[in-house]
Structure formats: C-alpha cells, structure tokens
Short mmCIF file of C-alpha atoms in Angstrom, two decimals:
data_model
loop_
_atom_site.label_atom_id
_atom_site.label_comp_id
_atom_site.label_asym_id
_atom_site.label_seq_id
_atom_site.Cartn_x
_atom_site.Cartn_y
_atom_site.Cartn_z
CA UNK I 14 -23.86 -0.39 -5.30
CA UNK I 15 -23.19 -1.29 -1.65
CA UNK I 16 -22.42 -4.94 -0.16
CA UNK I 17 -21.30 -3.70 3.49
CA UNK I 18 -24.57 -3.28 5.44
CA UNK I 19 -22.83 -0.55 7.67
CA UNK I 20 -22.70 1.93 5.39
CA UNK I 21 -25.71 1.73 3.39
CA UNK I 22 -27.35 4.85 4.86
CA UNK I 23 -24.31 6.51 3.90
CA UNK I 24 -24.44 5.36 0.66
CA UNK I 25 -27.65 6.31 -0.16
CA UNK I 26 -27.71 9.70 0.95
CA UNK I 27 -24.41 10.51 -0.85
CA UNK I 28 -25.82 9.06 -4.02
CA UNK I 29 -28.97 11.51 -3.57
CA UNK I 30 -26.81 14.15 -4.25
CA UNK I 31 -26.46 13.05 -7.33
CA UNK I 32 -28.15 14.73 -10.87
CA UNK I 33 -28.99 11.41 -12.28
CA UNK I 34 -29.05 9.26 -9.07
CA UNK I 35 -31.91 6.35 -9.44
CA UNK I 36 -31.54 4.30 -6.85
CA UNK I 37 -28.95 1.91 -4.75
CA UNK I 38 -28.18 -2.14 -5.40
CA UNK I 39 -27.88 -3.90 -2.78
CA UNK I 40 -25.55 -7.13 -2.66
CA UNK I 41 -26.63 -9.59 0.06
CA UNK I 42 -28.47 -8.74 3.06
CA UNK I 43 -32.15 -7.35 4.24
CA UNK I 44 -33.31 -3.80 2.90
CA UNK I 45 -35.90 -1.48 2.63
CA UNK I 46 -37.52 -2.08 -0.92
CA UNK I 47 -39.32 1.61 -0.29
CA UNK I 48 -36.09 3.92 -0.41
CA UNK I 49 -34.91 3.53 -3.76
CA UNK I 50 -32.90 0.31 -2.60
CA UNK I 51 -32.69 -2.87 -5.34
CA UNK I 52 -31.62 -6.09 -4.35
CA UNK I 53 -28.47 -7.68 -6.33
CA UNK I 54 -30.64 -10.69 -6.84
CA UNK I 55 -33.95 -8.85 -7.47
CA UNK I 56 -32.96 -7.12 -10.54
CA UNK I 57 -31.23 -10.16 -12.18
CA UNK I 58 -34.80 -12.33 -11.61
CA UNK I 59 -36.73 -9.83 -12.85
CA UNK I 60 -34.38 -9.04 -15.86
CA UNK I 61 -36.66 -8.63 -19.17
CA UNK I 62 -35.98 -11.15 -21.63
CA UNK I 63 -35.18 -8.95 -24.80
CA UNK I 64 -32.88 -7.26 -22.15
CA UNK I 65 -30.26 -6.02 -24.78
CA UNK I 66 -26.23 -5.59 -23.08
CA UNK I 67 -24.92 -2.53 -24.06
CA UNK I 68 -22.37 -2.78 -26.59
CA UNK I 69 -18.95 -1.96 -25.84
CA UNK I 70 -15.08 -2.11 -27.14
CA UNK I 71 -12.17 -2.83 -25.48
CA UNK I 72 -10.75 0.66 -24.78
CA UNK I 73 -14.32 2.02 -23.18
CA UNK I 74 -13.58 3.20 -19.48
CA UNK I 75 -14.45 0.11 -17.16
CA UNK I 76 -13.72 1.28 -13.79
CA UNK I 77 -12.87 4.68 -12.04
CA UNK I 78 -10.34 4.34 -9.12
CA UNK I 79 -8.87 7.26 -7.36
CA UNK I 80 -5.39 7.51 -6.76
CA UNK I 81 -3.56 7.03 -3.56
CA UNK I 82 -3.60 10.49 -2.43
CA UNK I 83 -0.75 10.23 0.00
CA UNK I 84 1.25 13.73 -1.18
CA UNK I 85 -2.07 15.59 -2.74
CA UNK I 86 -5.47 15.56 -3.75
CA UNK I 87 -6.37 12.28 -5.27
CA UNK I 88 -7.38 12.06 -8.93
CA UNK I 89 -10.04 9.70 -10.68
CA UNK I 90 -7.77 7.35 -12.74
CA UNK I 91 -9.88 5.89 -15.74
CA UNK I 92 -9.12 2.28 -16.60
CA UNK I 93 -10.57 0.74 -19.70
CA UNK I 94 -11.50 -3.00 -20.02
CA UNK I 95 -8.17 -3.64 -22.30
CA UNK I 96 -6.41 -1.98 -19.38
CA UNK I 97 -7.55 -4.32 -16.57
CA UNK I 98 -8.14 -7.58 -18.68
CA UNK I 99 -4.56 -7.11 -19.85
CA UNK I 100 -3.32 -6.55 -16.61
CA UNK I 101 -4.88 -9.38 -15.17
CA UNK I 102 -3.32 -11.90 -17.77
CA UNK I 103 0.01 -10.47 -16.96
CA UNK I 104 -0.13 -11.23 -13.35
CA UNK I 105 -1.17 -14.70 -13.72
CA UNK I 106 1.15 -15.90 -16.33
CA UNK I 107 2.47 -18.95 -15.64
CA UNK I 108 6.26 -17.53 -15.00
CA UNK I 109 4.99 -15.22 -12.49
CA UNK I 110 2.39 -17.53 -10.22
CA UNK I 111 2.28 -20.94 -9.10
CA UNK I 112 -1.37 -20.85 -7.68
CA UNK I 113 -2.96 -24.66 -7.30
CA UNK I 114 -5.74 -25.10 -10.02
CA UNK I 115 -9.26 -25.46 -7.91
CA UNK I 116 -10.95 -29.02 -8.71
CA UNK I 117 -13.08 -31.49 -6.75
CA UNK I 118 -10.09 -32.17 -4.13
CA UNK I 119 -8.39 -28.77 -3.86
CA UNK I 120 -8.67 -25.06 -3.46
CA UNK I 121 -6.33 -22.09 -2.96
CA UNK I 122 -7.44 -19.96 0.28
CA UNK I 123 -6.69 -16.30 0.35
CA UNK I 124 -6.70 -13.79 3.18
CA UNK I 125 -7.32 -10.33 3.05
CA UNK I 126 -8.03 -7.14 4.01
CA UNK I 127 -6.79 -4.93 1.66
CA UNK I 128 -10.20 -2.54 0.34
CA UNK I 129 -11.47 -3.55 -2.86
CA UNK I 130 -11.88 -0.13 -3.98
CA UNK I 131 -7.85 0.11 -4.41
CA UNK I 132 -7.11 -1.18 -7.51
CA UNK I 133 -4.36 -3.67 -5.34
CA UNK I 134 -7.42 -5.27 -3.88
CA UNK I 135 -9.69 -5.11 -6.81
CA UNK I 136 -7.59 -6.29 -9.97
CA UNK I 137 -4.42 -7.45 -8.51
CA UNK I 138 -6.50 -9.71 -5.95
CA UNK I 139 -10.13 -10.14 -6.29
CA UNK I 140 -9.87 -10.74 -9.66
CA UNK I 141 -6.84 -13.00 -9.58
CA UNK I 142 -9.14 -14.94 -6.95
CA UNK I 143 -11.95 -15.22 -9.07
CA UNK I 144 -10.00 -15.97 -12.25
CA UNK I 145 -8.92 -19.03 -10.49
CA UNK I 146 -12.06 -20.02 -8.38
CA UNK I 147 -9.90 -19.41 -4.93
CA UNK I 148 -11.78 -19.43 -1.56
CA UNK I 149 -11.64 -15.87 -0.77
CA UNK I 150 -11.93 -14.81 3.30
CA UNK I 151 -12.37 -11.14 3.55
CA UNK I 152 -11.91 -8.47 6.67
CA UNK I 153 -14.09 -5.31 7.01
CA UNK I 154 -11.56 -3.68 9.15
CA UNK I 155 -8.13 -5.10 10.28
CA UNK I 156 -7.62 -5.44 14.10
CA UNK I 157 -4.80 -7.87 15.23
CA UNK I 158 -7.18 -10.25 16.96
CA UNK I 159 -9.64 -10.42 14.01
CA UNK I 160 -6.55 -11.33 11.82
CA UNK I 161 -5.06 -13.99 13.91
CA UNK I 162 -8.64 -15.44 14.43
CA UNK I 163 -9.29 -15.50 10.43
CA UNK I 164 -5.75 -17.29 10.10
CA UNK I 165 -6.17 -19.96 12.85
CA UNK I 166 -9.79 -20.70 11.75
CA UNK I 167 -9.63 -20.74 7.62
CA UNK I 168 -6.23 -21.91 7.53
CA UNK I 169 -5.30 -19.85 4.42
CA UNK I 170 -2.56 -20.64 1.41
CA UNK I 171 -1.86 -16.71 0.64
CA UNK I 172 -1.54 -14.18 1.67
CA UNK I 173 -1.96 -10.65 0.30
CA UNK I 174 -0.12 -7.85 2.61
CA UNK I 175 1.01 -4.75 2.16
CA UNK I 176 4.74 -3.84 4.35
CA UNK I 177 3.12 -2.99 7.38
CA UNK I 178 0.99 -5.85 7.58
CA UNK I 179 3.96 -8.16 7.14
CA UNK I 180 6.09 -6.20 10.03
CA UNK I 181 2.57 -7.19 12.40
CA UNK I 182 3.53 -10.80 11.30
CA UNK I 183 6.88 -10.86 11.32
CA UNK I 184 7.34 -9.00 14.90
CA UNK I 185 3.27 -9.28 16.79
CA UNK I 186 4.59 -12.07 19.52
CA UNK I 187 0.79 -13.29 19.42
CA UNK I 188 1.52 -14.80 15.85
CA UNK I 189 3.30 -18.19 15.99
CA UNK I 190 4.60 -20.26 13.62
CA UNK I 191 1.77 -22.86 13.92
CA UNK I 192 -0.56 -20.07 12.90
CA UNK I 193 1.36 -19.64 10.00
CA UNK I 194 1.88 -23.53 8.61
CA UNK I 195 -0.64 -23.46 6.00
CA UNK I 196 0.65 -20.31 4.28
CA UNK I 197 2.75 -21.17 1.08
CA UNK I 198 2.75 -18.13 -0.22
CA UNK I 199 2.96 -14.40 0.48
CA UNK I 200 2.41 -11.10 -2.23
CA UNK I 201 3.36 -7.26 -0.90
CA UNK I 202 2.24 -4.70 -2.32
CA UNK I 203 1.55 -0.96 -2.25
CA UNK I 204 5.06 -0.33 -0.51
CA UNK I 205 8.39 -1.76 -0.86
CA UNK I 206 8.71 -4.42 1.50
CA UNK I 207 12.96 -4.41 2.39
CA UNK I 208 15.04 -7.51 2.66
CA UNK I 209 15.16 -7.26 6.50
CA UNK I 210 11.21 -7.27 6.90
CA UNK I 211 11.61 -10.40 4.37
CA UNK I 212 14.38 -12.08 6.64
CA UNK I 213 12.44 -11.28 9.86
CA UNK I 214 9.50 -12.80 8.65
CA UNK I 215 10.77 -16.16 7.17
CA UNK I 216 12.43 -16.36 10.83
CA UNK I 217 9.03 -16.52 11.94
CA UNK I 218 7.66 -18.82 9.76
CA UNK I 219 11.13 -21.36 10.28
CA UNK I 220 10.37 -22.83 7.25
CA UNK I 221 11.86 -23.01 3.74
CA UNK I 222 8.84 -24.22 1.50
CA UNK I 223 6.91 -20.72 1.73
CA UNK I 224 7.54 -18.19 -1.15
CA UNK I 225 7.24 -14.24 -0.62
CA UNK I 226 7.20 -11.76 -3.65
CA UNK I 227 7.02 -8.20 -4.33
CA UNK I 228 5.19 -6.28 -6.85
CA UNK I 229 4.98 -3.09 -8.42
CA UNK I 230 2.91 -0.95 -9.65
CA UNK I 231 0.11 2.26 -9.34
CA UNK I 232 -3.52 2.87 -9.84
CA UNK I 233 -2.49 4.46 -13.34
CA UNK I 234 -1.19 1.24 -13.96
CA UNK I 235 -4.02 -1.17 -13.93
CA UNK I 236 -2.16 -1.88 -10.84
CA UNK I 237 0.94 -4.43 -11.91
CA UNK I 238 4.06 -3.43 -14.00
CA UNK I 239 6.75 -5.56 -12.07
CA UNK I 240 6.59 -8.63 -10.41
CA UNK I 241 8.92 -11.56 -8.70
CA UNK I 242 8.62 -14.78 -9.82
CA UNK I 243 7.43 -17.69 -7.67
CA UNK I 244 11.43 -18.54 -7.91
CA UNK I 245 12.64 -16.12 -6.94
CA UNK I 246 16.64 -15.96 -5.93
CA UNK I 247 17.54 -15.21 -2.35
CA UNK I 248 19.94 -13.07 -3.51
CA UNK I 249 17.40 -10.85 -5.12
CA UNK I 250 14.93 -10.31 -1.55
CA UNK I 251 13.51 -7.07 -1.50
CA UNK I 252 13.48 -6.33 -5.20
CA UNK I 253 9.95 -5.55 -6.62
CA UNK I 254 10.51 -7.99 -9.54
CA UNK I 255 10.99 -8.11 -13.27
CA UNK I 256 8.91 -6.34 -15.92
CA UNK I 257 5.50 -8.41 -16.65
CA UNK I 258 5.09 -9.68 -20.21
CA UNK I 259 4.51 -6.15 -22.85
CA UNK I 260 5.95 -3.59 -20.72
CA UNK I 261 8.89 -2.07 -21.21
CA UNK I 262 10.62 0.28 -18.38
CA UNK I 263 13.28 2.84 -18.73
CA UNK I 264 15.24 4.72 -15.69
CA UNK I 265 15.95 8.36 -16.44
CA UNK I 266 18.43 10.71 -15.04
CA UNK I 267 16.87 13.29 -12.77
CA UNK I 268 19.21 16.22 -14.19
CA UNK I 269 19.75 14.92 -17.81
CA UNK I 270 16.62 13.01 -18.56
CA UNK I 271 18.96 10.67 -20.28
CA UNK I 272 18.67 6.70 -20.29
CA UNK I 273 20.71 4.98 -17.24
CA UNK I 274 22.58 1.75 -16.94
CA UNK I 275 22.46 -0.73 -14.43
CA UNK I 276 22.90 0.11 -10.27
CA UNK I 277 21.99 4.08 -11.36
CA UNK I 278 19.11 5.55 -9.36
CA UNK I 279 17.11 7.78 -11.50
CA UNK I 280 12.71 8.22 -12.12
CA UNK I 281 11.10 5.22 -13.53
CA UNK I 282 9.16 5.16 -16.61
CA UNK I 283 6.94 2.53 -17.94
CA UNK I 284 4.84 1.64 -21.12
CA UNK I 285 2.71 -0.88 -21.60
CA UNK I 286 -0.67 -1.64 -22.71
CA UNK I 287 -1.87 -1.60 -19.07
CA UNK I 288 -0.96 2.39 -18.75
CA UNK I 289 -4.43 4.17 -17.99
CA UNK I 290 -6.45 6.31 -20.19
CA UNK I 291 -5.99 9.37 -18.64
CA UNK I 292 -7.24 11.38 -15.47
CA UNK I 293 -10.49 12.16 -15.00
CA UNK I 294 -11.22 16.01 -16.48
CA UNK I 295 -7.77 16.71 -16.12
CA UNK I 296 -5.66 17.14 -19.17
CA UNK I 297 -3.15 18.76 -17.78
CA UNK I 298 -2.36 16.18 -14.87
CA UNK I 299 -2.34 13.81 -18.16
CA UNK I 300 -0.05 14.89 -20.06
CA UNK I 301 2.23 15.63 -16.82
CA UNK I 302 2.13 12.00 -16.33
CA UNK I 303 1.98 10.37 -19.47
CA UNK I 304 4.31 12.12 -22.21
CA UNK I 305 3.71 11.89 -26.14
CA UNK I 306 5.29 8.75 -26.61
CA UNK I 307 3.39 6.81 -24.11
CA UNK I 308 5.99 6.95 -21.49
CA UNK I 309 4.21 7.38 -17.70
CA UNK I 310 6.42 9.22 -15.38
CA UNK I 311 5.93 6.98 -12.24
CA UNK I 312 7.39 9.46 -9.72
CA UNK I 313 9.42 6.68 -7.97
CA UNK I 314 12.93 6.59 -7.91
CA UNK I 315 14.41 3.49 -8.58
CA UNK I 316 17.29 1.29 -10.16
CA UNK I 317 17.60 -2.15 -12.09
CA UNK I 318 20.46 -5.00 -12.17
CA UNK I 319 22.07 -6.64 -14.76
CA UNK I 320 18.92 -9.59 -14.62
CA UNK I 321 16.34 -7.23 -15.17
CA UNK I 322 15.42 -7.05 -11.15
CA UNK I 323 14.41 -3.72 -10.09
CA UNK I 324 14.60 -1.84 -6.60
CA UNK I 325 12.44 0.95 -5.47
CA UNK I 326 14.40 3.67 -3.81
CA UNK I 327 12.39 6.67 -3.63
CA UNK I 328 9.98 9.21 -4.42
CA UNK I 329 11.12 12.18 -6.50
CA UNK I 330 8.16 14.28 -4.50
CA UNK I 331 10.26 13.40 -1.49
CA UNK I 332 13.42 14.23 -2.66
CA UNK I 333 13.45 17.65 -0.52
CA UNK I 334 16.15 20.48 -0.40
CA UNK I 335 16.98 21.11 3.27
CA UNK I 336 19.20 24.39 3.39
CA UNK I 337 20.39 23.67 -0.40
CA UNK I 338 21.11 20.10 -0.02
CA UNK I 339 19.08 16.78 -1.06
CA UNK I 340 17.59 14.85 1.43
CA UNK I 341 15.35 12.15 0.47
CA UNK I 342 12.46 11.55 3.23
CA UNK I 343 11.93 7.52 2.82
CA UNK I 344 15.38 7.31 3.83
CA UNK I 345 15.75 9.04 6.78
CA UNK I 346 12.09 7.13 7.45
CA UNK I 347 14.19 4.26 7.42
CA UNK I 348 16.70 5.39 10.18
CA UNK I 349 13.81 6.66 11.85
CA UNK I 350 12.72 3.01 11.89
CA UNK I 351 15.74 1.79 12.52
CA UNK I 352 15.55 3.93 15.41
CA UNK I 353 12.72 1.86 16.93
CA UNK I 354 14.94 -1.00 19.26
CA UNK I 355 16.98 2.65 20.41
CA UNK I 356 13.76 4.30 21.66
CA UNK I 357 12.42 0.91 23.52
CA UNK I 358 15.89 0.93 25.04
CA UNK I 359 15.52 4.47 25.72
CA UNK I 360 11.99 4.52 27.54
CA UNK I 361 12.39 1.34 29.11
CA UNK I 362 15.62 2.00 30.70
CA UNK I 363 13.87 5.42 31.87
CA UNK I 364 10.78 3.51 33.39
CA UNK I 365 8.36 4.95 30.93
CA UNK I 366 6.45 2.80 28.51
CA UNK I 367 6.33 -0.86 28.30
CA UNK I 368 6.01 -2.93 24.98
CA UNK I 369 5.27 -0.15 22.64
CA UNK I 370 5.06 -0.49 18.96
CA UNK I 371 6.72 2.42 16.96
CA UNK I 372 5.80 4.15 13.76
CA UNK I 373 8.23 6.49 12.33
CA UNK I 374 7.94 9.13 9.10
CA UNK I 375 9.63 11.81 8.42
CA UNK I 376 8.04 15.03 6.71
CA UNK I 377 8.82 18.15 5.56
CA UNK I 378 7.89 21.27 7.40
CA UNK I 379 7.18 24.67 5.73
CA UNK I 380 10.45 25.88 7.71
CA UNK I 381 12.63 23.22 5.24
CA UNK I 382 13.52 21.52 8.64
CA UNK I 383 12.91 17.47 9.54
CA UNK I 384 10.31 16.73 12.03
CA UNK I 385 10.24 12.60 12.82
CA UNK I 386 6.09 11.65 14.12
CA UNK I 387 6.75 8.76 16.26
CA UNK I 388 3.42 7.38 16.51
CA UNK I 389 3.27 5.87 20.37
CA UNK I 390 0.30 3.51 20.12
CA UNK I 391 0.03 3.29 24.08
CA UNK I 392 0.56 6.99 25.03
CA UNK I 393 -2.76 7.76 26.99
CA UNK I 394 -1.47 5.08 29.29
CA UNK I 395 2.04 6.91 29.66
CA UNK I 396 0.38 10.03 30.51
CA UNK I 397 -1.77 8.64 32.61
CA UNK I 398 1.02 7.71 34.98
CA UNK I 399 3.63 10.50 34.36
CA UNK I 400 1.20 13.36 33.34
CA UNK I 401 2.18 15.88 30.49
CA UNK I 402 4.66 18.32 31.78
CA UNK I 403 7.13 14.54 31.87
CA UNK I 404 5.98 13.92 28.58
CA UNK I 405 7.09 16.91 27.13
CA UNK I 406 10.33 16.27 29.22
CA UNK I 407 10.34 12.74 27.33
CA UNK I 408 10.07 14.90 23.61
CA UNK I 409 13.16 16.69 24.30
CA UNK I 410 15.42 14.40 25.75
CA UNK I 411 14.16 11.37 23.14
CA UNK I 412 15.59 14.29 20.44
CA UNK I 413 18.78 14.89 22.37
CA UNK I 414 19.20 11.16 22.62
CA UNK I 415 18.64 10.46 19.06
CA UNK I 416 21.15 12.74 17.96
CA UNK I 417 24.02 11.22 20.09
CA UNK I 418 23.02 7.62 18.63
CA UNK I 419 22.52 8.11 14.69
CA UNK I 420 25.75 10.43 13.50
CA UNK I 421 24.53 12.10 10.57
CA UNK I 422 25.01 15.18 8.67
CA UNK I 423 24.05 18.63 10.75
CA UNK I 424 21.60 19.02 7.66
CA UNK I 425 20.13 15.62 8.10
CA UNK I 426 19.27 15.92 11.57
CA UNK I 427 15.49 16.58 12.78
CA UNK I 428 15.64 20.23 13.78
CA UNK I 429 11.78 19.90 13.61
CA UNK I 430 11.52 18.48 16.62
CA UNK I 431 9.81 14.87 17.59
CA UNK I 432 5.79 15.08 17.72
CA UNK I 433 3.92 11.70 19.40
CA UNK I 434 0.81 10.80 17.65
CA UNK I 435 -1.90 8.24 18.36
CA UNK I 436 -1.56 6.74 14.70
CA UNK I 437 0.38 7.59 11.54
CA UNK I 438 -2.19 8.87 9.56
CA UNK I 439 -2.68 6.24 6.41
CA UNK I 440 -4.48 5.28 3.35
CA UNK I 441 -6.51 1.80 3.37
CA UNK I 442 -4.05 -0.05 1.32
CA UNK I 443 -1.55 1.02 4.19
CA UNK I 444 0.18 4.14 2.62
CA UNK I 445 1.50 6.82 5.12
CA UNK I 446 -0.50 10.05 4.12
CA UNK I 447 2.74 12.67 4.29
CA UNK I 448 -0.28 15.70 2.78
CA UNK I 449 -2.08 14.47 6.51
CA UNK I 450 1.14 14.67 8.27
CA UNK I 451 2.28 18.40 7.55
CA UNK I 452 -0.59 19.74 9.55
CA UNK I 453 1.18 18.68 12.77
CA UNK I 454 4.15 21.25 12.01
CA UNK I 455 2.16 23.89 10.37
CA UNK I 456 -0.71 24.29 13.56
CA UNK I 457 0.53 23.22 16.69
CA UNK I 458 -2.52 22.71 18.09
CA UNK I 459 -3.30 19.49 15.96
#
C-alpha cells in the first residue's frame, strides 16, 4: 500500500520480489490501472456484497514495525490488535491528556513529521488524531523552512517532536514567539528531552499557558509505557512520566538483578498488556527480551522518585569499558553538547565559521578509545575559504582545546580524536544511529 506518489515505482518493484505479491493500493492520487496498481477507492466501490471480513481475535498480529535499529540490525516487532488498542486507551485517558473534543465550533490541530511507519507516529499519534477527529497537517520531509511555513499557515494546537526537533525550536532564531502562539501543547518522544531543552524552549514561547510532556516507551511496547500528565509539576521537567494505567515497572540492579529503591539507577523492566508478541522468527531475541514472567528488559537505564516519576539515564548497550572502567556514552554526549557555545567561541574567535549549528555523539571505537563526531552543518563553506590542510589544523587544535576546557578523568577524555561530518547519521523518528557511526573510526576513508 503506498499514499506518497514519490515512491510508488519503488514500491512496486520491491513488492515484485515478492512470492505472493498481487498487486499495489494506491491511496489518493493518479495511477496506472495496467501495472498491477489498485486504487484505495476503486476496490472499496467495487467491493462484492457477500464480501465476508475475515474473522479475527484480539491477540492476532495487527501490524509489523521494525525496531529502531540505532545499535544493530533492526528486528520485525509483531504487535497484535489487543496490543495497540490497549495502548491507545492508555494514552488518552483522561489523567494523561487534555485534548479539546472536536464539534461544530472546534478542532484540535496537530503538526507533524514524525514517519508513520514508527510506531511513535503511527499509534502514539495518528491514531490518537483519529481517535479524536483532530485536523492532522503532515510533512513528507522536514526542512526548517517547510516547518516554519506549516506553523505560520495552519496555526497548529500540538505539537508532536522528538528532542531534536524541539532544540530547532527552542534555539532556530527564524522561529518567534508569534509563530508559536497557537501551540498549547507539546509531546517528545523517541529521546529524552532534558530539563534545559524544556527551559530553553518555554523561554521562547514567553508564555505560561502551554504544557510540554514526555513519554516513554519502544516499538516492543505498542509504543507508550510512561507518560506526564497534562499537570505536570515544574519540579518534575525532564522526567518521562508516570506508568500508564496496567503497567507495572521495576528497576533492577545491573550486578545483582535485585529490585531498587527510589533515586537508584539500574535497567528498566516493564509489564503490561501492551508488551509485544514477540520478534519476528526470532526466538531467541524473544526470550532475551522478554523473560518467563512477562518482564521486557528495556535496555535503558533509568531511576524513579518517591511520586512514581521516572528519569531516563542511559543505555546499558552504551555503558562501555574504556581501559577497565565504565563510561557511559549518552553522558559524555551530553558534555559533548554542552561543548557546543565552547566550540562557537572557539571558531569564531579564530575567524573560521560563522553561525554553525553543532551535533555531538560520542561512540565507541574498536580501539576502546572515545571519538566525539561533531557534525559541522556548514563545512564545505569553511573549506572553501581555508582549504583542507587548515581544516585538519582546526581537528587538532579543537581536541587540544577541548581538553583544557572540560577537566575530566584521563579515561574519559576523547583519545579517538574529533571527526567533522556533514550530518549525524539518524533514524526518521530522530534517533542517532551509533551502528552508522563506528564506520568513521574503523575505515578512515569514510
């Protein structure tokens, strides 16, 4: 089934690769009726009447997302219809959302461009917008001026972001707070969105009536397993929320496996009847995920408070040893993007690049050393006026200059070096692709 014009050649000749491929559905648009190609509306005019539904239950497989991918290969993640109808009645339960009911004199508005493939966009937004008979304004591909165009023009109520999207608001000096008056509310997703990215965008918006939450969740999970309420305290910015109604959460010791109290990091596991059915042909990925008792190893690393609010603090796939000690990668991400107003004040004071925007992640190289990828989103134009032999001069004494600003433990430090891309590499839903990454410091010539 295809609804993006673009890329139904594409489609179509993937789909012919197929063993039991019949044909492509076409939603909306003109197509050629002679290719295998059915119109959307064709097939439901011409639907027989003793056209029998087949029957199905609650826990057959309803939809086949892959996962995000963003350390490994991804895997087909099979959701049944209990999984996503469940998940869908958790989100919208009147303690979590204040949406406006749609009626003859008013309508929500949403914005987005978050793919509908991700299970973010499909169940924890399209759905939600359908459920509720929003207004929904959608964005093939996300380019600042689209964005700001689609927010001056539709004058939307939410907003659905993921953390990076919210930094482009938050810091882009092309978004104003006029543009951003109708908004009332704001979800992040896909990424834990920190207090200071919170603060810097409610500075931009200068106003107090607009509510910003966090959720939580993965594809295994149908997506949502913790949300913030619409009320939110202020003391409880950049939490990903509570537990949503029937799931129960537990954080585990990484060297004991036992149960932890309050304010102790340790790997989050959830239960609920939103957990998935399993992996697609792989048992043993399964039952590496999911134990006996129903318990799904999330992966993350995280911690709760006495009111049940819970913080996301890493991944326990980034939790690397660097010459026998622990070094968690998201952190030293975070100094790397605290590192951002250094390296403006660094290049601009040297005459080198104007107004750049800064990416940071750190990776692991096959050497156990740090490398930070500082993506430089204006670099051709920096070479173009200093050439490459200055550029490489720039490399070495950005690394020298880091390391006199940010004191930090000799293991901590980023022996690997400081590599300039074009782009971090990233998922559509906005997650930095670390397996994409690791290339850089294993051939040099990428």
């Amino acid at each position: 089934m295809c609804n993006i014009p673009q890329l139904l050649e594409v489609g179509t000749k993937i789909g012919a690769t197929l063993p039991n491929f019949r044909g492509t559905i076409v939603v909306g648009g003109e197509h050629d009726k002679s290719k295998n190609i059915f119109g959307f509306k064709q097939l439901v005019t011409s639907q027989p009447p003793d056209f029998q539904l087949p029957k199905i239950s609650p826990n057959d497989l309803a939809m086949l997302p892959y996962s995000s991918g963003t350390t490994g290969v991804p895997k087909g993640v099979k959701l049944s219809h209990n999984n996503c109808a469940v998940n869908l009645e958790q989100c919208v339960h009147p303690d979590i959302v204040n949406h406006i009911p749609t009626s003859d004199t008013s309508q929500e508005t949403v914005l987005s461009v978050l793919p509908f493939f991700h299970i973010y966009g499909f169940n924890g937004i399209l759905n939600v917008v359908m459920m509720y008979g929003m207004h929904m304004i959608t964005i093939p591909k996300f380019t600042p001026e689209t964005y700001i165009e689609c927010v001056v023009k539709y004058k939307p109520t939410i907003l659905f972001v993921v953390p990076s999207l919210l930094l482009f608001l938050a810091s882009h000096p092309a978004v104003t707070p006029e543009h951003l008056a109708s908004i009332r509310e704001v979800t992040c997703g896909a990424a834990p969105a920190t207090k200071s990215l919170i603060d810097k965008f409610k500075q931009k918006v200068q106003r107090e009536d607009i509510t910003i939450r966090q959720g939580y969740g993965m594809t295994e999970t149908s997506p949502c397993t913790l949300y913030t309420r619409f009320a939110i305290p202020e003391a409880k910015l950049g939490s990903t929320g509570q537990l949503v109604r029937g799931t129960q959460a537990r954080v585990v010791s990484l060297t004991t496996g036992d149960n932890l109290p309050p304010h102790q990091s340790g790997e989050l596991y959830v239960k609920g009847p939103q957990v998935m059915l399993g992996y697609l042909k792989n048992e043993e990925a399964t039952k590496e995920t999911v134990d006996s008792e129903g318990w799904l190893h999330t992966g993350d690393v995280a911690y709760y408070d006495e009111d049940g609010y819970f913080y996301i603090v890493d991944r326990t796939k980034e939790l690397i040893k660097v010459k026998g000690n622990q070094v968690s990668l998201p952190k030293n991400q975070v100094r790397s993007a605290k590192m951002r107003r250094v390296i403006h004040r660094f290049l601009n004071h040297h005459g080198r690049v104007q107004s750049s925007i800064f990416n940071a992640v750190t990776i692991r190289l096959p050497t156990f050393f740090l490398k930070s990828c500082l993506s430089l989103l204006d670099r051709n134009k920096y070479l173009e006026r200093v050439g490459k032999k200055e550029d490489q001069n720039l490399v070495t004494n950005l690394k020298s200059f880091l390391c006199s600003c940010f004191q930090v433990a000799p293991y901590k430090k980023l022996a690997g070096g400081v590599k300039f891309l074009e782009t971090i590499p990233r998922n559509p839903a906005g997650k930095v692709l670390r397996n994409e990454l690791k290339v850089f410091g294993t051939n040099p010539k990428k």
